[in-house]
Every structure is written in C-alpha cells, then in structure tokens.
mmCIF file of C-alpha atoms and ligand atoms in Angstrom:
data_model
loop_
_atom_site.group_PDB
_atom_site.id
_atom_site.type_symbol
_atom_site.label_atom_id
_atom_site.label_comp_id
_atom_site.label_asym_id
_atom_site.label_seq_id
_atom_site.Cartn_x
_atom_site.Cartn_y
_atom_site.Cartn_z
ATOM 1 C CA MET A 18 108.284 136.529 77.346
ATOM 2 C CA THR A 19 107.936 132.987 78.642
ATOM 3 C CA GLU A 20 109.224 130.009 76.721
ATOM 4 C CA MET A 21 107.375 129.910 73.384
ATOM 5 C CA THR A 22 107.703 126.215 72.888
ATOM 6 C CA ILE A 23 106.181 124.162 75.652
ATOM 7 C CA SER A 24 106.342 120.554 74.589
ATOM 8 C CA LYS A 25 103.149 118.520 74.342
ATOM 9 C CA THR A 26 104.318 116.132 77.051
ATOM 10 C CA ILE A 27 105.848 116.531 80.482
ATOM 11 C CA THR A 28 108.526 114.193 81.850
ATOM 12 C CA LEU A 29 107.412 112.702 85.165
ATOM 13 C CA ALA A 30 109.735 111.739 88.052
ATOM 14 C CA ASN A 31 110.403 108.270 86.623
ATOM 15 C CA GLY A 32 110.994 109.485 83.059
ATOM 16 C CA VAL A 33 107.522 108.591 81.736
ATOM 17 C CA GLU A 34 106.121 111.181 79.319
ATOM 18 C CA MET A 35 102.592 112.388 80.076
ATOM 19 C CA PRO A 36 100.597 114.582 77.676
ATOM 20 C CA ARG A 37 100.136 118.098 79.075
ATOM 21 C CA ILE A 38 96.569 118.316 77.793
ATOM 22 C CA GLY A 39 94.285 115.352 78.366
ATOM 23 C CA TYR A 40 90.600 114.705 77.858
ATOM 24 C CA GLY A 41 88.473 114.521 81.030
ATOM 25 C CA VAL A 42 85.322 112.390 81.008
ATOM 26 C CA PHE A 43 83.574 113.274 84.289
ATOM 27 C CA ARG A 44 79.766 113.542 83.955
ATOM 28 C CA MET A 45 79.709 111.441 80.788
ATOM 29 C CA LYS A 46 77.837 108.507 82.245
ATOM 30 C CA GLU A 47 75.824 107.885 79.124
ATOM 31 C CA HIS A 48 77.697 105.207 77.194
ATOM 32 C CA ASP A 49 77.273 106.577 73.672
ATOM 33 C CA VAL A 50 78.065 110.149 74.691
ATOM 34 C CA CYS A 51 81.315 109.008 76.267
ATOM 35 C CA VAL A 52 82.303 106.762 73.340
ATOM 36 C CA GLN A 53 81.607 109.636 70.976
ATOM 37 C CA GLY A 54 83.490 112.180 73.095
ATOM 38 C CA VAL A 55 86.592 110.004 73.476
ATOM 39 C CA THR A 56 86.479 109.095 69.771
ATOM 40 C CA GLU A 57 86.278 112.779 68.861
ATOM 41 C CA ALA A 58 89.135 113.615 71.245
ATOM 42 C CA LEU A 59 91.407 110.876 69.884
ATOM 43 C CA LYS A 60 90.634 112.031 66.341
ATOM 44 C CA ALA A 61 91.518 115.599 67.343
ATOM 45 C CA GLY A 62 94.908 114.384 68.580
ATOM 46 C CA TYR A 63 94.445 113.872 72.338
ATOM 47 C CA ARG A 64 96.452 110.945 73.622
ATOM 48 C CA ALA A 65 95.545 111.164 77.333
ATOM 49 C CA ILE A 66 92.143 110.255 78.769
ATOM 50 C CA ASP A 67 91.213 110.908 82.399
ATOM 51 C CA THR A 68 88.501 108.643 83.816
ATOM 52 C CA ALA A 69 87.667 107.141 87.237
ATOM 53 C CA ALA A 70 85.745 104.134 88.532
ATOM 54 C CA ILE A 71 83.073 106.454 89.919
ATOM 55 C CA TYR A 72 82.458 108.071 86.510
ATOM 56 C CA GLN A 73 80.929 104.754 85.417
ATOM 57 C CA ASN A 74 82.332 105.078 81.939
ATOM 58 C CA GLU A 75 85.506 102.993 81.939
ATOM 59 C CA GLU A 76 83.858 100.528 79.505
ATOM 60 C CA ALA A 77 82.949 103.340 77.134
ATOM 61 C CA VAL A 78 86.500 104.733 77.321
ATOM 62 C CA GLY A 79 87.876 101.252 76.598
ATOM 63 C CA GLU A 80 85.517 100.776 73.678
ATOM 64 C CA ALA A 81 86.542 104.083 72.075
ATOM 65 C CA ILE A 82 90.231 103.312 72.579
ATOM 66 C CA LYS A 83 89.882 99.909 70.954
ATOM 67 C CA ALA A 84 87.889 101.239 68.010
ATOM 68 C CA SER A 85 90.444 104.033 67.425
ATOM 69 C CA GLY A 86 93.112 101.549 66.396
ATOM 70 C CA ILE A 87 95.729 103.785 68.062
ATOM 71 C CA ALA A 88 98.660 101.790 69.445
ATOM 72 C CA ARG A 89 98.371 101.273 73.186
ATOM 73 C CA ASP A 90 101.821 102.720 73.846
ATOM 74 C CA GLU A 91 100.804 106.019 72.237
ATOM 75 C CA LEU A 92 98.035 106.492 74.800
ATOM 76 C CA PHE A 93 98.126 107.663 78.403
ATOM 77 C CA ILE A 94 95.150 106.388 80.390
ATOM 78 C CA THR A 95 94.397 107.561 83.921
ATOM 79 C CA THR A 96 91.828 106.063 86.270
ATOM 80 C CA LYS A 97 91.175 106.342 90.001
ATOM 81 C CA VAL A 98 90.163 104.180 92.943
ATOM 82 C CA TRP A 99 86.874 105.371 94.439
ATOM 83 C CA ASN A 100 86.498 106.236 98.121
ATOM 84 C CA ALA A 101 84.323 103.219 99.008
ATOM 85 C CA ASP A 102 87.057 100.912 97.652
ATOM 86 C CA GLN A 103 89.972 102.305 99.615
ATOM 87 C CA GLY A 104 92.305 100.228 101.802
ATOM 88 C CA TYR A 105 95.012 97.843 100.576
ATOM 89 C CA ASP A 106 93.069 94.747 99.459
ATOM 90 C CA ASN A 107 90.050 96.682 98.219
ATOM 91 C CA THR A 108 92.232 98.926 96.072
ATOM 92 C CA LEU A 109 93.860 95.906 94.425
ATOM 93 C CA LYS A 110 90.404 94.476 93.689
ATOM 94 C CA ALA A 111 89.065 97.813 92.413
ATOM 95 C CA PHE A 112 92.076 98.137 90.121
ATOM 96 C CA GLU A 113 91.413 94.700 88.643
ATOM 97 C CA GLN A 114 87.832 95.729 87.897
ATOM 98 C CA SER A 115 88.913 99.004 86.287
ATOM 99 C CA LEU A 116 91.403 97.150 84.125
ATOM 100 C CA GLN A 117 88.704 94.716 82.982
ATOM 101 C CA LYS A 118 86.216 97.475 82.236
ATOM 102 C CA LEU A 119 88.800 99.424 80.275
ATOM 103 C CA GLY A 120 89.799 96.246 78.426
ATOM 104 C CA LEU A 121 93.465 97.032 79.060
ATOM 105 C CA ASP A 122 96.298 95.067 80.583
ATOM 106 C CA TYR A 123 97.848 98.089 82.303
ATOM 107 C CA VAL A 124 96.930 101.702 83.019
ATOM 108 C CA ASP A 125 99.367 104.552 82.751
ATOM 109 C CA LEU A 126 98.410 106.423 85.908
ATOM 110 C CA TYR A 127 96.386 105.191 88.893
ATOM 111 C CA LEU A 128 95.244 107.639 91.567
ATOM 112 C CA THR A 129 93.703 107.634 95.019
ATOM 113 C CA HIS A 130 90.630 109.710 94.118
ATOM 114 C CA TRP A 131 90.141 111.529 97.471
ATOM 115 C CA PRO A 132 92.108 111.386 100.739
ATOM 116 C CA LYS A 133 90.096 109.055 102.974
ATOM 117 C CA PRO A 134 91.483 107.930 106.363
ATOM 118 C CA GLN A 135 92.850 104.790 104.615
ATOM 119 C CA LEU A 136 94.877 106.883 102.187
ATOM 120 C CA VAL A 137 98.222 105.360 103.184
ATOM 121 C CA ASP A 138 97.040 101.741 102.748
ATOM 122 C CA THR A 139 95.436 102.741 99.476
ATOM 123 C CA TYR A 140 98.690 104.263 98.264
ATOM 124 C CA LYS A 141 100.661 101.184 99.378
ATOM 125 C CA ALA A 142 98.434 99.123 97.068
ATOM 126 C CA ILE A 143 99.070 101.600 94.242
ATOM 127 C CA GLU A 144 102.777 101.244 94.937
ATOM 128 C CA ARG A 145 102.446 97.455 94.649
ATOM 129 C CA LEU A 146 100.661 97.834 91.294
ATOM 130 C CA TYR A 147 103.593 99.983 90.197
ATOM 131 C CA GLU A 148 106.121 97.372 91.337
ATOM 132 C CA GLU A 149 104.147 94.735 89.416
ATOM 133 C CA LYS A 150 104.208 96.976 86.336
ATOM 134 C CA LEU A 151 100.407 97.055 86.120
ATOM 135 C CA ILE A 152 100.620 100.852 86.195
ATOM 136 C CA ARG A 153 103.354 103.064 84.755
ATOM 137 C CA VAL A 154 102.955 105.915 87.231
ATOM 138 C CA PRO A 155 101.698 105.999 90.848
ATOM 139 C CA GLY A 156 99.757 109.055 91.941
ATOM 140 C CA VAL A 157 97.118 110.663 94.107
ATOM 141 C CA SER A 158 94.317 113.176 93.724
ATOM 142 C CA ASN A 159 92.911 115.900 95.970
ATOM 143 C CA HIS A 160 95.809 115.534 98.411
ATOM 144 C CA HIS A 161 96.777 118.577 100.460
ATOM 145 C CA GLU A 162 100.344 118.874 101.734
ATOM 146 C CA HIS A 163 99.465 117.150 105.027
ATOM 147 C CA HIS A 164 97.937 114.181 103.152
ATOM 148 C CA LEU A 165 101.087 113.919 101.044
ATOM 149 C CA GLN A 166 103.213 114.008 104.212
ATOM 150 C CA GLN A 167 101.287 110.965 105.495
ATOM 151 C CA VAL A 168 102.008 109.148 102.240
ATOM 152 C CA PHE A 169 105.687 110.214 102.258
ATOM 153 C CA ALA A 170 106.133 108.719 105.743
ATOM 154 C CA GLU A 171 105.290 105.208 104.457
ATOM 155 C CA ALA A 172 105.999 105.212 100.745
ATOM 156 C CA ASN A 173 108.981 103.608 99.027
ATOM 157 C CA VAL A 174 108.141 105.371 95.775
ATOM 158 C CA LEU A 175 106.649 108.833 96.079
ATOM 159 C CA PRO A 176 103.526 109.777 94.121
ATOM 160 C CA MET A 177 104.544 111.352 90.814
ATOM 161 C CA VAL A 178 101.287 113.194 90.091
ATOM 162 C CA ASN A 179 98.768 115.009 92.297
ATOM 163 C CA GLN A 180 95.518 115.764 90.473
ATOM 164 C CA ILE A 181 93.913 118.764 92.165
ATOM 165 C CA GLU A 182 91.286 121.375 91.486
ATOM 166 C CA CYS A 183 93.175 124.275 89.929
ATOM 167 C CA HIS A 184 92.102 127.246 87.777
ATOM 168 C CA PRO A 185 92.541 131.021 87.909
ATOM 169 C CA SER A 186 90.055 131.338 90.808
ATOM 170 C CA LEU A 187 92.010 128.667 92.750
ATOM 171 C CA SER A 188 95.615 128.953 91.629
ATOM 172 C CA GLN A 189 96.960 126.647 94.369
ATOM 173 C CA ASP A 190 100.304 128.463 94.634
ATOM 174 C CA ALA A 191 101.427 126.878 97.925
ATOM 175 C CA LEU A 192 100.503 123.294 97.013
ATOM 176 C CA ARG A 193 102.012 123.654 93.529
ATOM 177 C CA ALA A 194 105.277 124.882 95.055
ATOM 178 C CA PHE A 195 105.330 122.020 97.584
ATOM 179 C CA CYS A 196 104.677 119.445 94.859
ATOM 180 C CA ALA A 197 107.357 120.973 92.606
ATOM 181 C CA GLU A 198 109.888 120.583 95.449
ATOM 182 C CA HIS A 199 109.058 116.870 95.578
ATOM 183 C CA ASN A 200 108.985 116.335 91.824
ATOM 184 C CA ILE A 201 105.225 115.705 91.826
ATOM 185 C CA ALA A 202 103.528 116.963 88.669
ATOM 186 C CA ILE A 203 100.214 118.776 89.021
ATOM 187 C CA THR A 204 97.225 117.807 86.938
ATOM 188 C CA ALA A 205 94.564 120.509 87.103
ATOM 189 C CA TRP A 206 90.989 119.300 87.296
ATOM 190 C CA ALA A 207 88.193 121.751 86.461
ATOM 191 C CA PRO A 208 90.975 123.599 84.603
ATOM 192 C CA LEU A 209 88.499 126.070 83.141
ATOM 193 C CA GLY A 210 87.067 126.695 86.588
ATOM 194 C CA THR A 211 83.983 128.735 87.048
ATOM 195 C CA GLY A 212 82.163 131.019 84.644
ATOM 196 C CA ILE A 213 83.783 133.978 86.446
ATOM 197 C CA VAL A 214 86.993 133.467 84.486
ATOM 198 C CA PHE A 215 85.222 133.469 81.132
ATOM 199 C CA THR A 216 83.949 137.000 81.672
ATOM 200 C CA HIS A 217 86.951 138.476 83.487
ATOM 201 C CA PRO A 218 88.449 141.488 81.642
ATOM 202 C CA VAL A 219 92.045 140.302 82.185
ATOM 203 C CA VAL A 220 91.365 137.052 80.377
ATOM 204 C CA LYS A 221 89.080 138.594 77.762
ATOM 205 C CA GLN A 222 91.722 141.177 76.816
ATOM 206 C CA LEU A 223 94.368 138.490 76.402
ATOM 207 C CA ALA A 224 91.982 136.478 74.225
ATOM 208 C CA GLU A 225 91.607 139.516 71.966
ATOM 209 C CA LYS A 226 95.345 140.218 71.938
ATOM 210 C CA TYR A 227 96.292 136.687 70.894
ATOM 211 C CA GLY A 228 93.270 135.914 68.714
ATOM 212 C CA LYS A 229 92.454 132.959 70.967
ATOM 213 C CA THR A 230 89.386 132.058 73.001
ATOM 214 C CA VAL A 231 89.152 132.657 76.719
ATOM 215 C CA ALA A 232 89.335 128.885 77.303
ATOM 216 C CA GLN A 233 92.572 128.732 75.306
ATOM 217 C CA ILE A 234 94.098 131.591 77.335
ATOM 218 C CA VAL A 235 93.251 129.776 80.573
ATOM 219 C CA LEU A 236 94.618 126.461 79.295
ATOM 220 C CA ARG A 237 97.798 128.173 78.093
ATOM 221 C CA TRP A 238 98.157 129.712 81.589
ATOM 222 C CA HIS A 239 98.079 126.160 83.005
ATOM 223 C CA LEU A 240 100.895 125.129 80.669
ATOM 224 C CA GLU A 241 102.936 128.244 81.501
ATOM 225 C CA ILE A 242 102.743 127.535 85.249
ATOM 226 C CA GLY A 243 103.772 123.913 84.685
ATOM 227 C CA ASN A 244 100.414 122.180 85.020
ATOM 228 C CA ILE A 245 98.922 119.317 83.071
ATOM 229 C CA ALA A 246 95.257 120.129 82.274
ATOM 230 C CA ILE A 247 92.354 117.787 81.512
ATOM 231 C CA PRO A 248 89.498 119.901 80.128
ATOM 232 C CA LYS A 249 86.147 118.273 79.507
ATOM 233 C CA SER A 250 83.795 119.007 76.645
ATOM 234 C CA VAL A 251 81.451 116.959 74.478
ATOM 235 C CA THR A 252 81.334 119.604 71.739
ATOM 236 C CA PRO A 253 83.672 118.693 68.838
ATOM 237 C CA GLU A 254 84.755 122.324 68.201
ATOM 238 C CA ARG A 255 85.598 122.862 71.858
ATOM 239 C CA ILE A 256 87.397 119.522 72.073
ATOM 240 C CA LYS A 257 89.669 120.713 69.231
ATOM 241 C CA GLU A 258 89.943 124.233 70.615
ATOM 242 C CA ASN A 259 91.115 123.006 74.014
ATOM 243 C CA LEU A 260 94.064 121.174 72.469
ATOM 244 C CA ASP A 261 95.064 124.059 70.208
ATOM 245 C CA VAL A 262 97.144 125.917 72.795
ATOM 246 C CA PHE A 263 100.708 125.180 71.702
ATOM 247 C CA ASP A 264 101.128 127.898 69.047
ATOM 248 C CA PHE A 265 101.358 131.003 71.232
ATOM 249 C CA SER A 266 102.705 132.006 74.615
ATOM 250 C CA LEU A 267 101.811 134.492 77.337
ATOM 251 C CA GLU A 268 104.176 137.149 78.672
ATOM 252 C CA THR A 269 105.459 136.629 82.225
ATOM 253 C CA ASP A 270 103.370 139.534 83.534
ATOM 254 C CA GLU A 271 100.271 138.169 81.794
ATOM 255 C CA VAL A 272 100.750 134.803 83.489
ATOM 256 C CA ALA A 273 101.131 136.639 86.818
ATOM 257 C CA ALA A 274 97.988 138.697 86.165
ATOM 258 C CA ILE A 275 95.941 135.515 85.661
ATOM 259 C CA THR A 276 97.471 133.871 88.734
ATOM 260 C CA ALA A 277 96.525 137.005 90.707
ATOM 261 C CA LEU A 278 92.832 136.367 89.959
ATOM 262 C CA ASN A 279 92.960 133.710 92.688
ATOM 263 C CA THR A 280 90.113 134.044 95.188
ATOM 264 C CA PHE A 281 90.504 130.578 96.779
ATOM 265 C CA HIS A 282 87.168 129.707 95.202
ATOM 266 C CA ARG A 283 86.452 125.980 94.884
ATOM 267 C CA THR A 284 83.898 124.556 92.465
ATOM 268 C CA ALA A 285 83.570 121.462 94.676
ATOM 269 C CA SER A 286 84.488 120.177 98.138
ATOM 270 C CA ASP A 287 87.688 120.940 100.003
ATOM 271 C CA PRO A 288 89.650 117.690 100.461
ATOM 272 C CA ASP A 289 89.694 118.482 104.201
ATOM 273 C CA ASN A 290 85.920 118.537 104.328
ATOM 274 C CA PHE A 291 83.972 116.216 102.057
ATOM 275 C CA ASN A 292 81.239 113.741 102.803
ATOM 276 C CA PHE A 293 81.457 111.180 100.008
HETATM 277 P P1 NAD Y 321 86.342 121.776 83.055
HETATM 278 O O1 NAD Y 321 87.053 122.962 83.597
HETATM 279 O O2 NAD Y 321 87.075 120.891 82.143
HETATM 280 O O3 NAD Y 321 85.011 122.228 82.308
HETATM 281 C C1 NAD Y 321 84.101 123.132 82.871
HETATM 282 C C2 NAD Y 321 83.029 123.464 81.861
HETATM 283 O O4 NAD Y 321 83.590 124.197 80.769
HETATM 284 C C3 NAD Y 321 82.354 122.255 81.224
HETATM 285 O O5 NAD Y 321 81.004 122.269 81.622
HETATM 286 C C4 NAD Y 321 82.450 122.441 79.712
HETATM 287 O O6 NAD Y 321 81.200 122.319 79.095
HETATM 288 C C5 NAD Y 321 82.935 123.867 79.547
HETATM 289 N N1 NAD Y 321 83.913 123.988 78.440
HETATM 290 C C6 NAD Y 321 84.822 123.077 78.041
HETATM 291 N N2 NAD Y 321 85.563 123.548 77.017
HETATM 292 C C7 NAD Y 321 85.102 124.798 76.766
HETATM 293 C C8 NAD Y 321 85.467 125.791 75.831
HETATM 294 N N3 NAD Y 321 86.448 125.606 74.972
HETATM 295 N N4 NAD Y 321 84.773 126.973 75.845
HETATM 296 C C9 NAD Y 321 83.781 127.179 76.738
HETATM 297 N N5 NAD Y 321 83.398 126.261 77.660
HETATM 298 C C10 NAD Y 321 84.049 125.085 77.673
HETATM 299 O O7 NAD Y 321 85.778 121.033 84.365
HETATM 300 P P2 NAD Y 321 85.476 119.522 84.788
HETATM 301 O O8 NAD Y 321 84.734 118.785 83.724
HETATM 302 O O9 NAD Y 321 84.881 119.599 86.124
HETATM 303 O O10 NAD Y 321 86.926 118.880 84.961
HETATM 304 C C11 NAD Y 321 87.662 118.297 83.887
HETATM 305 C C12 NAD Y 321 88.041 116.892 84.200
HETATM 306 O O11 NAD Y 321 88.746 116.827 85.437
HETATM 307 C C13 NAD Y 321 86.852 115.946 84.423
HETATM 308 O O12 NAD Y 321 86.234 115.548 83.234
HETATM 309 C C14 NAD Y 321 87.532 114.823 85.158
HETATM 310 O O13 NAD Y 321 88.221 113.979 84.251
HETATM 311 C C15 NAD Y 321 88.503 115.571 86.052
HETATM 312 N N6 NAD Y 321 87.976 115.796 87.422
HETATM 313 C C16 NAD Y 321 88.612 115.203 88.465
HETATM 314 C C17 NAD Y 321 88.165 115.373 89.763
HETATM 315 C C18 NAD Y 321 88.890 114.722 90.899
HETATM 316 O O14 NAD Y 321 88.368 114.703 92.012
HETATM 317 N N7 NAD Y 321 90.067 114.184 90.696
HETATM 318 C C19 NAD Y 321 87.030 116.169 90.012
HETATM 319 C C20 NAD Y 321 86.392 116.778 88.931
HETATM 320 C C21 NAD Y 321 86.884 116.592 87.649
#
C-alpha cells in the first residue's frame, strides 16, 4: 500500500507550496468560456491555474480570479513565456505584458514554454524576475535533460519545476528520475493523455475496484508517482471529479502496472523536434 494521505500541496525546492492538482486552461481562447471554467474551478476548490501567453486567455483568468474574491496569497498562478518572445530582454517585456493581462502584481510560477535556442537567456531573465520577487518560483517547460544541463551551466538558481507531457502512455521515467535528483518538481501536462488510457483494462479494473472514474485513477497515479497534474475540462462535473482524488490510494503494484503502460506515445511534439 502506498501512502494513503498525499497532501494537497507539494513543497518546492525553495519551500513554496504548490497545489498538486491545478486547473489547465489550454484551448479556452473564448473569453466567457475561460472565465466560466476558472470560476467553476475556483468554486470547486482549485487554487492553482495554469495559463500561458500563447493561450490568449490571461485576461479571462485574471477576471475570474478578481471576481472570485479569493485572497491572492491563497492562489498559485502559472504562466509561460511564448517562443517568439524568448531571449533576455524580450522575456522581461513578455512577463510585464502577462502580469498586466492577468491584473496581478506577481505570478507564482513563470516558465520557459518550449526550449528554443535562446533558452539560457530566457531562463536568466526568469531568474532575474525571481530575484526581483516578481515571481515566487522559477521554472521551465518541455525541457529534456540536455536542455536542463544547458540551464544548469549558467543558472544561479536552478529551475524548481519542469512542466512536461506525462501520462500513462508517456510515463517519462528517466526524466522524472533526473529531475527528482535535482529537486525539480514535475508538472504533468496532458495528464489524462490519450483516449487509449480511458479504455485500457488495467485502468478500468482499478476504477471499478475503487469506485472511481478512469480519470480519477490516472490522476491518482500522477500523485502517487510524485507529479503535480493540471487537468483541463470545461464541464463542471469533470472539473470537480478531477480534484476529488485525495480520498483513496493505489497499491504499489497498481501504480507500477499503470506506469508499465508506457509506450513513449506523445500527444504533441517532441521538445527536440518542434516547429513553432
Ligand atoms: P488533459 O489531459 O487535461 O485533457 C485531455 C482531455 O480529457 C480534454 O479534452 C478533456 O475534455 C478530457 N477530460 C478532462 N477531464 C475529464 C474527465 N474527468 N473524464 C473524461 N475526460 C476528461 O490535456 P490538456 O488539456 O492537453 O492538458 C492540460 C493542461 O496542461 C492544459 O490546459 C495546459 O494548461 C497544460 N498544457 C501545457 C503544455 C505545455 O507545453 N507546457 C502543452 C499542453 C497543455
């Protein structure tokens, strides 16, 4: 049996607490849909929102946050610098714009969205934002080990989060182990992965055993292997369902059986080969 009680937050390298389940808002470009989704998520109890400049919904996220009346220090807001804005000066400018759109005076976590050739300069700007206390946590996204090594060679403060595609069809064992060694927490994007997982007998049987949905089994697997997960849904029932994963636990062999479903299948580009 694994540890029954996994706390709702994870302590990052600098002591900051980050919620283990956050609300992702990719493909919610329509203003009202995003405001409604974030409002629903905050009502359901989510305290972390994952957006990005390229999602074109930072204003909507900011609007929902403001209307919620929830104290700023109870929230954990992540955004990301887009590829076209990378480099030192451009990243500082892009951050300023994100801050304005969100209507905030700091963000909790700022990430390099994808590893472009300027990834080190981009990270140096993120490090400066951290020194200036405009962000609480510096991080990166879609960085393989060799990208992280480039950052390590120049950084004064190492990234504390790497947000990567991770789900049972792409369990990312090697990169997760490398990040764990360097005290870098993993946030799993596309945590529910592909439809394959939803129909897989291993996951379906566990859903029956625990009286949970397949999505909840997969999200609980993320927690058991130490991940933060940021599922996306605009359906109120699913929004609630995706957060309701703290009242049961999987056996060690059940966690291993889900991890063994790995087929190295990506739902999107490999960070070593993308054209955007
Ligand atoms: P996801 O795994 O969260 O969702 C996949 C699909 O599952 C969605 O279409 C959703 O409709 C469906 N779903 C959600 N809850 C469900 C439930 N309970 N039952 C059945 N189906 C359900 O994938 P995603 O949206 O690609 O990723 C989540 C978040 O990760 C994004 O919103 C974004 O914030 C982030 N993200 C980051 C990057 C990056 O490059 N850093 C890339 C993609 C996504």
